[in-house]
Coordinates of N, CA, C and O in Angstrom, one line a residue:
M21 N 3.0 9.9 18.9 CA 3.3 10.5 17.6 C 2.4 11.7 17.4 O 1.2 11.6 17.6
S22 N 2.9 12.8 16.9 CA 2.1 13.9 16.6 C 1.1 13.7 15.5 O 1.4 12.8 14.6
P23 N 0.0 14.4 15.4 CA -1.0 14.1 14.3 C -0.4 14.3 13.0 O -0.7 13.5 12.1
I24 N 0.5 15.3 12.8 CA 1.1 15.5 11.5 C 2.0 14.3 11.1 O 2.0 13.8 10.0
S25 N 2.8 13.8 12.1 CA 3.7 12.7 11.9 C 2.8 11.4 11.6 O 3.2 10.6 10.7
Q26 N 1.7 11.2 12.3 CA 0.9 10.1 12.0 C 0.3 10.2 10.6 O 0.2 9.2 9.9
E27 N -0.2 11.4 10.2 CA -0.7 11.5 8.9 C 0.3 11.2 7.8 O 0.1 10.5 6.8
T28 N 1.6 11.7 8.0 CA 2.6 11.4 7.1 C 2.9 9.9 7.0 O 3.1 9.4 5.9
A29 N 3.0 9.3 8.2 CA 3.2 7.8 8.2 C 2.1 7.1 7.5 O 2.3 6.1 6.8
D30 N 0.8 7.5 7.7 CA -0.3 6.8 7.0 C -0.2 7.0 5.5 O -0.4 6.0 4.7
V31 N 0.1 8.2 5.0 CA 0.2 8.4 3.6 C 1.3 7.6 3.0 O 1.2 7.0 2.0
N32 N 2.5 7.6 3.7 CA 3.6 6.8 3.2 C 3.3 5.3 3.2 O 3.8 4.6 2.3
A33 N 2.6 4.8 4.2 CA 2.2 3.4 4.2 C 1.3 3.1 3.0 O 1.4 2.1 2.3
A34 N 0.4 4.0 2.7 CA -0.5 3.8 1.5 C 0.3 3.9 0.2 O 0.0 3.0 -0.7
I35 N 1.2 4.8 0.1 CA 2.0 4.9 -1.1 C 2.9 3.6 -1.3 O 2.9 3.0 -2.4
D36 N 3.4 3.1 -0.2 CA 4.2 1.9 -0.3 C 3.3 0.7 -0.8 O 3.8 -0.1 -1.6
A37 N 2.1 0.6 -0.2 CA 1.2 -0.5 -0.7 C 0.8 -0.3 -2.1 O 0.7 -1.3 -2.9
E38 N 0.6 0.9 -2.6 CA 0.2 1.2 -4.0 C 1.3 0.8 -4.9 O 1.1 0.1 -5.9
L39 N 2.6 1.1 -4.5 CA 3.7 0.7 -5.3 C 3.9 -0.8 -5.4 O 4.3 -1.4 -6.4
Q40 N 3.6 -1.5 -4.3 CA 3.6 -3.0 -4.3 C 2.7 -3.5 -5.3 O 3.0 -4.5 -6.0
L41 N 1.5 -2.9 -5.4 CA 0.5 -3.4 -6.4 C 0.9 -3.2 -7.9 O 0.4 -3.8 -8.8
M42 N 2.0 -2.4 -8.1 CA 2.5 -2.2 -9.4 C 3.6 -3.2 -9.7 O 4.0 -3.3 -10.9
D43 N 4.1 -4.0 -8.7 CA 5.2 -4.9 -8.9 C 4.7 -6.2 -9.6 O 3.7 -6.8 -9.2
P44 N 5.3 -6.5 -10.7 CA 4.8 -7.7 -11.5 C 4.8 -9.0 -10.6 O 3.9 -9.8 -10.8
A45 N 5.7 -9.1 -9.7 CA 5.6 -10.3 -8.8 C 4.4 -10.3 -7.9 O 3.8 -11.4 -7.7
V46 N 4.0 -9.2 -7.4 CA 2.8 -9.1 -6.6 C 1.6 -9.3 -7.5 O 0.6 -10.0 -7.1
R47 N 1.5 -8.7 -8.6 CA 0.4 -8.8 -9.5 C 0.2 -10.3 -9.9 O -0.9 -10.7 -10.2
A48 N 1.3 -11.1 -10.0 CA 1.2 -12.5 -10.4 C 0.8 -13.4 -9.3 O 0.5 -14.6 -9.6
S49 N 0.7 -12.9 -8.1 CA 0.5 -13.8 -6.9 C -0.8 -13.4 -6.2 O -0.8 -12.3 -5.5
R50 N -1.8 -14.2 -6.2 CA -3.0 -13.9 -5.4 C -2.7 -13.8 -3.9 O -3.2 -12.9 -3.3
S51 N -1.8 -14.6 -3.4 CA -1.4 -14.5 -2.0 C -0.7 -13.2 -1.6 O -0.8 -12.8 -0.5
L52 N 0.0 -12.6 -2.6 CA 0.6 -11.3 -2.3 C -0.3 -10.2 -2.5 O -0.2 -9.1 -1.8
A53 N -1.2 -10.3 -3.5 CA -2.1 -9.2 -3.9 C -3.3 -9.1 -2.9 O -3.7 -8.0 -2.6
A54 N -3.8 -10.2 -2.5 CA -5.0 -10.2 -1.8 C -5.0 -9.4 -0.5 O -5.9 -8.6 -0.2
P55 N -3.9 -9.4 0.3 CA -3.9 -8.6 1.5 C -3.8 -7.1 1.3 O -4.0 -6.3 2.2
L56 N -3.5 -6.7 0.0 CA -3.4 -5.3 -0.3 C -4.8 -4.7 -0.8 O -4.9 -3.5 -0.9
L57 N -5.7 -5.6 -1.1 CA -7.1 -5.1 -1.5 C -8.1 -5.4 -0.4 O -8.1 -6.4 0.2
D58 N -8.9 -4.4 -0.2 CA -10.0 -4.5 0.8 C -11.0 -5.5 0.2 O -11.3 -5.5 -1.0
P59 N -11.6 -6.3 1.1 CA -12.7 -7.2 0.6 C -13.8 -6.5 -0.1 O -14.5 -7.1 -0.9
E60 N -14.0 -5.2 0.2 CA -15.1 -4.4 -0.5 C -14.5 -3.6 -1.7 O -15.2 -2.7 -2.2
F61 N -13.3 -4.0 -2.1 CA -12.6 -3.3 -3.2 C -13.5 -3.1 -4.5 O -14.2 -4.1 -4.9
V62 N -13.4 -2.0 -5.1 CA -14.0 -1.7 -6.4 C -13.0 -0.9 -7.2 O -12.4 0.0 -6.7
E63 N -12.8 -1.2 -8.5 CA -12.0 -0.3 -9.4 C -12.8 0.0 -10.6 O -13.6 -0.8 -11.1
V64 N -12.7 1.2 -11.1 CA -13.1 1.6 -12.4 C -11.9 1.8 -13.2 O -11.1 2.8 -13.0
G65 N -11.6 0.9 -14.1 CA -10.3 1.0 -14.9 C -10.3 2.0 -15.9 O -11.4 2.6 -16.3
A66 N -9.2 2.2 -16.6 CA -9.0 3.2 -17.6 C -9.9 2.8 -18.8 O -10.3 3.7 -19.6
S67 N -10.3 1.5 -19.0 CA -11.2 1.1 -20.0 C -12.6 1.4 -19.7 O -13.5 1.3 -20.6
G68 N -12.9 1.8 -18.5 CA -14.3 2.0 -18.0 C -14.9 0.8 -17.4 O -16.0 0.9 -16.8
R69 N -14.2 -0.3 -17.4 CA -14.7 -1.5 -16.8 C -14.7 -1.4 -15.3 O -13.7 -0.9 -14.7
R70 N -15.7 -2.0 -14.6 CA -15.8 -2.0 -13.2 C -15.3 -3.4 -12.7 O -15.7 -4.4 -13.2
W71 N -14.4 -3.4 -11.7 CA -13.9 -4.6 -11.2 C -14.2 -4.7 -9.7 O -14.1 -3.7 -9.0
T72 N -14.5 -5.9 -9.2 CA -14.7 -6.2 -7.8 C -13.4 -6.9 -7.3 O -12.5 -7.2 -8.0
Y73 N -13.4 -7.1 -6.0 CA -12.3 -7.8 -5.3 C -12.0 -9.1 -6.0 O -10.8 -9.3 -6.4
E74 N -12.9 -10.0 -6.1 CA -12.7 -11.3 -6.7 C -12.3 -11.2 -8.2 O -11.4 -12.0 -8.6
E75 N -13.0 -10.4 -8.9 CA -12.7 -10.2 -10.3 C -11.2 -9.8 -10.5 O -10.5 -10.3 -11.4
M76 N -10.8 -8.8 -9.7 CA -9.5 -8.2 -9.8 C -8.4 -9.3 -9.5 O -7.4 -9.4 -10.2
L77 N -8.6 -10.0 -8.4 CA -7.6 -11.0 -8.0 C -7.5 -12.1 -9.0 O -6.4 -12.6 -9.3
A78 N -8.6 -12.5 -9.7 CA -8.6 -13.5 -10.7 C -7.9 -13.0 -12.0 O -7.1 -13.8 -12.6
A79 N -8.0 -11.7 -12.3 CA -7.5 -11.2 -13.6 C -6.1 -10.6 -13.4 O -5.4 -10.4 -14.4
L80 N -5.7 -10.2 -12.3 CA -4.5 -9.4 -12.1 C -3.3 -9.9 -12.7 O -2.5 -9.2 -13.4
P81 N -3.0 -11.3 -12.7 CA -1.8 -11.8 -13.3 C -1.8 -11.6 -14.8 O -0.7 -11.5 -15.4
E82 N -3.0 -11.5 -15.4 CA -3.1 -11.4 -16.9 C -3.2 -9.9 -17.4 O -3.0 -9.7 -18.6
L83 N -3.4 -9.0 -16.5 CA -3.5 -7.6 -16.8 C -2.2 -6.9 -17.1 O -1.1 -7.5 -16.7
D84 N -2.2 -5.8 -17.7 CA -0.9 -5.0 -17.9 C -0.1 -5.0 -16.7 O -0.6 -4.8 -15.6
G85 N 1.2 -5.2 -16.8 CA 2.1 -5.1 -15.7 C 2.2 -6.4 -14.9 O 3.0 -6.5 -14.0
G86 N 1.4 -7.4 -15.3 CA 1.5 -8.7 -14.6 C 2.5 -9.6 -15.4 O 3.1 -9.2 -16.3
S87 N 2.5 -10.9 -15.0 CA 3.5 -11.8 -15.6 C 2.8 -12.7 -16.6 O 3.5 -13.6 -17.1
G88 N 1.5 -12.5 -16.8 CA 0.8 -13.5 -17.7 C 0.8 -13.0 -19.1 O 1.7 -12.4 -19.6
S89 N -0.4 -13.1 -19.8 CA -0.5 -12.8 -21.2 C -0.6 -11.3 -21.4 O -0.5 -10.9 -22.6
G90 N -0.9 -10.5 -20.4 CA -1.0 -9.1 -20.6 C 0.4 -8.5 -20.9 O 1.4 -9.2 -20.7
E91 N 0.4 -7.3 -21.4 CA 1.7 -6.7 -21.6 C 2.4 -6.5 -20.3 O 1.8 -6.4 -19.2
G92 N 3.7 -6.6 -20.3 CA 4.5 -6.4 -19.1 C 5.2 -7.7 -18.6 O 5.8 -8.3 -19.4
G93 N 5.1 -7.9 -17.3 CA 5.8 -9.1 -16.8 C 7.2 -8.6 -16.4 O 7.5 -7.5 -16.4
E94 N 8.0 -9.6 -16.2 CA 9.4 -9.3 -15.7 C 10.2 -8.5 -16.7 O 11.0 -7.7 -16.4
D95 N 10.0 -8.8 -18.1 CA 10.8 -8.2 -19.1 C 10.0 -7.1 -19.9 O 10.6 -6.5 -20.7
G96 N 8.8 -7.0 -19.6 CA 8.0 -6.0 -20.4 C 7.9 -4.7 -19.7 O 8.5 -4.4 -18.7
P97 N 7.0 -3.8 -20.3 CA 6.8 -2.5 -19.7 C 6.3 -2.6 -18.3 O 5.6 -3.6 -18.0
R98 N 6.6 -1.6 -17.5 CA 6.1 -1.6 -16.1 C 5.4 -0.2 -15.9 O 5.6 0.7 -16.7
F99 N 4.5 -0.2 -15.0 CA 3.9 1.0 -14.6 C 4.9 2.0 -14.0 O 5.7 1.6 -13.1
E100 N 5.1 3.2 -14.6 CA 6.0 4.2 -14.1 C 5.2 5.3 -13.5 O 4.6 6.1 -14.2
P101 N 5.1 5.3 -12.1 CA 4.3 6.4 -11.5 C 5.1 7.7 -11.4 O 6.3 7.7 -11.3
S102 N 4.3 8.8 -11.4 CA 4.9 10.1 -11.1 C 3.9 11.0 -10.4 O 2.7 10.8 -10.5
G103 N 4.5 11.9 -9.6 CA 3.7 12.9 -8.9 C 2.8 12.3 -7.8 O 1.7 12.8 -7.5
M104 N 3.2 11.1 -7.3 CA 2.3 10.5 -6.3 C 2.3 11.2 -5.0 O 3.4 11.6 -4.5
G105 N 1.1 11.5 -4.5 CA 1.0 12.2 -3.2 C -0.3 11.8 -2.6 O -1.2 11.2 -3.3
G106 N -0.5 12.1 -1.4 CA -1.8 11.7 -0.7 C -2.1 12.6 0.4 O -1.3 13.4 0.9
V107 N -3.4 12.5 0.9 CA -3.9 13.2 2.0 C -4.7 12.2 2.9 O -5.3 11.3 2.3
V108 N -4.7 12.5 4.2 CA -5.6 11.7 5.1 C -7.0 12.4 5.1 O -7.1 13.6 5.4
L109 N -8.0 11.7 4.6 CA -9.3 12.2 4.6 C -10.1 12.1 5.9 O -10.9 13.0 6.3
A110 N -9.7 11.1 6.6 CA -10.3 10.8 8.0 C -9.4 9.8 8.6 O -8.6 9.1 7.9
P111 N -9.5 9.5 9.9 CA -8.7 8.5 10.5 C -9.0 7.2 9.8 O -10.1 6.7 9.6
G112 N -7.9 6.5 9.3 CA -8.1 5.2 8.6 C -8.4 5.3 7.1 O -8.7 4.3 6.5
V113 N -8.4 6.5 6.5 CA -8.7 6.7 5.1 C -7.7 7.7 4.5 O -7.6 8.8 4.9
V114 N -7.0 7.2 3.5 CA -6.0 8.0 2.7 C -6.4 8.0 1.3 O -6.8 7.0 0.7
H115 N -6.3 9.2 0.7 CA -6.6 9.4 -0.8 C -5.2 9.6 -1.5 O -4.5 10.6 -1.1
L116 N -4.9 8.8 -2.4 CA -3.7 9.0 -3.2 C -4.1 9.4 -4.7 O -5.1 8.9 -5.2
T117 N -3.2 10.3 -5.2 CA -3.4 10.7 -6.6 C -2.0 10.7 -7.3 O -1.0 11.0 -6.6
Y118 N -2.0 10.3 -8.6 CA -0.7 10.3 -9.3 C -1.0 10.0 -10.8 O -2.2 9.8 -11.2
E119 N 0.0 10.0 -11.6 CA -0.1 9.6 -13.0 C 0.8 8.3 -13.2 O 1.8 8.2 -12.5
T120 N 0.5 7.5 -14.2 CA 1.3 6.4 -14.6 C 1.6 6.5 -16.1 O 0.7 7.1 -16.8
D121 N 2.7 6.0 -16.5 CA 3.0 5.8 -17.9 C 3.3 4.3 -18.0 O 4.0 3.7 -17.2
F122 N 2.6 3.6 -18.9 CA 2.8 2.2 -19.2 C 3.0 2.0 -20.7 O 2.0 2.1 -21.4
G123 N 4.2 1.9 -21.1 CA 4.5 1.7 -22.5 C 4.0 2.8 -23.4 O 3.6 2.6 -24.5
G124 N 4.1 4.1 -22.9 CA 3.6 5.2 -23.6 C 2.1 5.6 -23.4 O 1.7 6.6 -23.8
R125 N 1.4 4.8 -22.7 CA 0.0 5.1 -22.3 C 0.0 5.7 -21.0 O 0.4 5.1 -20.0
R126 N -0.6 6.9 -20.9 CA -0.6 7.6 -19.6 C -2.0 7.6 -19.0 O -3.0 7.6 -19.8
A127 N -2.1 7.5 -17.7 CA -3.4 7.6 -17.0 C -3.2 8.4 -15.7 O -2.1 8.4 -15.1
R128 N -4.3 9.1 -15.4 CA -4.4 9.7 -14.1 C -5.1 8.8 -13.1 O -6.1 8.2 -13.5
R129 N -4.5 8.6 -11.9 CA -5.1 7.6 -11.0 C -5.4 8.2 -9.7 O -4.8 9.1 -9.2
S130 N -6.4 7.6 -9.1 CA -6.9 8.0 -7.7 C -7.2 6.7 -7.0 O -7.9 5.9 -7.5
S131 N -6.7 6.6 -5.7 CA -7.0 5.5 -4.9 C -7.4 5.9 -3.5 O -6.8 6.8 -3.0
L132 N -8.3 5.1 -3.0 CA -8.7 5.3 -1.6 C -8.2 4.1 -0.8 O -8.5 2.9 -1.2
W133 N -7.4 4.3 0.2 CA -6.9 3.3 1.1 C -7.5 3.3 2.4 O -7.8 4.4 3.0
R134 N -7.9 2.1 2.9 CA -8.6 2.1 4.2 C -7.8 1.1 5.2 O -7.4 0.1 4.8
R135 N -7.7 1.6 6.4 CA -7.2 0.7 7.5 C -8.3 0.7 8.6 O -8.6 1.7 9.2
R136 N -8.9 -0.5 8.7 CA -9.9 -0.7 9.7 C -9.3 -0.7 11.1 O -8.1 -1.0 11.3
S137 N -10.1 -0.3 12.1 CA -9.6 -0.2 13.5 C -9.0 -1.4 14.1 O -8.1 -1.4 14.9
N138 N -9.4 -2.6 13.6 CA -8.9 -3.8 14.1 C -7.8 -4.4 13.3 O -7.3 -5.5 13.5
E139 N -7.3 -3.6 12.3 CA -6.2 -4.1 11.4 C -5.0 -3.2 11.5 O -5.1 -2.0 11.8
T140 N -3.8 -3.7 11.1 CA -2.6 -2.9 11.1 C -2.2 -2.5 9.7 O -1.5 -1.5 9.5
S141 N -2.7 -3.2 8.7 CA -2.3 -2.9 7.3 C -3.3 -2.1 6.6 O -4.5 -2.1 6.9
W142 N -2.9 -1.4 5.6 CA -3.7 -0.6 4.7 C -4.1 -1.5 3.5 O -3.4 -2.3 3.0
R143 N -5.4 -1.3 3.1 CA -5.9 -2.0 1.9 C -6.6 -1.0 1.0 O -7.3 -0.1 1.4
M144 N -6.4 -1.3 -0.3 CA -7.0 -0.4 -1.3 C -8.5 -0.7 -1.3 O -8.9 -1.8 -1.6
Y145 N -9.3 0.3 -1.1 CA -10.7 0.2 -1.1 C -11.4 0.6 -2.4 O -12.3 0.0 -2.9
Y146 N -10.8 1.6 -3.1 CA -11.3 2.1 -4.4 C -10.2 2.6 -5.3 O -9.2 3.2 -4.7
H147 N -10.2 2.3 -6.6 CA -9.2 2.8 -7.5 C -9.9 3.2 -8.8 O -10.8 2.5 -9.2
Q148 N -9.5 4.3 -9.3 CA -10.0 4.7 -10.6 C -8.8 5.2 -11.5 O -7.9 6.0 -11.0
A149 N -8.8 4.8 -12.8 CA -7.8 5.3 -13.7 C -8.5 6.0 -14.9 O -9.5 5.5 -15.4
T150 N -8.0 7.1 -15.3 CA -8.6 7.8 -16.4 C -7.5 8.1 -17.4 O -6.4 8.6 -17.1
P151 N -7.7 7.6 -18.7 CA -6.6 7.8 -19.7 C -6.3 9.3 -19.9 O -7.3 10.1 -19.9
V152 N -5.1 9.6 -20.1 CA -4.7 11.0 -20.5 C -4.6 11.1 -22.0 O -3.9 10.3 -22.6
P153 N -5.4 12.0 -22.6 CA -5.4 12.1 -24.0 C -4.0 12.6 -24.5 O -3.3 13.3 -23.8
D154 N -3.7 12.3 -25.8 CA -2.5 12.8 -26.4 C -2.5 14.3 -26.2 O -3.5 15.0 -26.5
G155 N -1.3 14.8 -25.8 CA -1.2 16.3 -25.6 C -1.8 16.8 -24.3 O -1.7 18.0 -24.1
G156 N -2.3 15.9 -23.5 CA -3.0 16.3 -22.3 C -2.1 16.1 -21.1 O -2.3 16.4 -20.0

């Protein structure tokens, strides 16, 4: 595969995995979400809270877009992504950027995805969400 084709395939794989993490069924299931997060995962959420791998897996079903007590679930609002794109920063590292709308709340998002040399799947290593101010 040519380097450009491999980079496109890597970015597309990271986008696919990012979209999976927005699926309420995945958010509700530790067994589905865990393989998508790197064991060294860290998130700085739109609230400013810092999340680790274990904290995120424990809370994910209850957070927005999950099926628990947070907003969302099967019948509630869902994350609606737009403008998603990515670049390969180095072999095995993809940076995605995009915006989401969740029930009228917009956020700009940035994710780093990592695939270790001994693995075939991509895992989210870092994620940050920044609220978009009204009119912004």
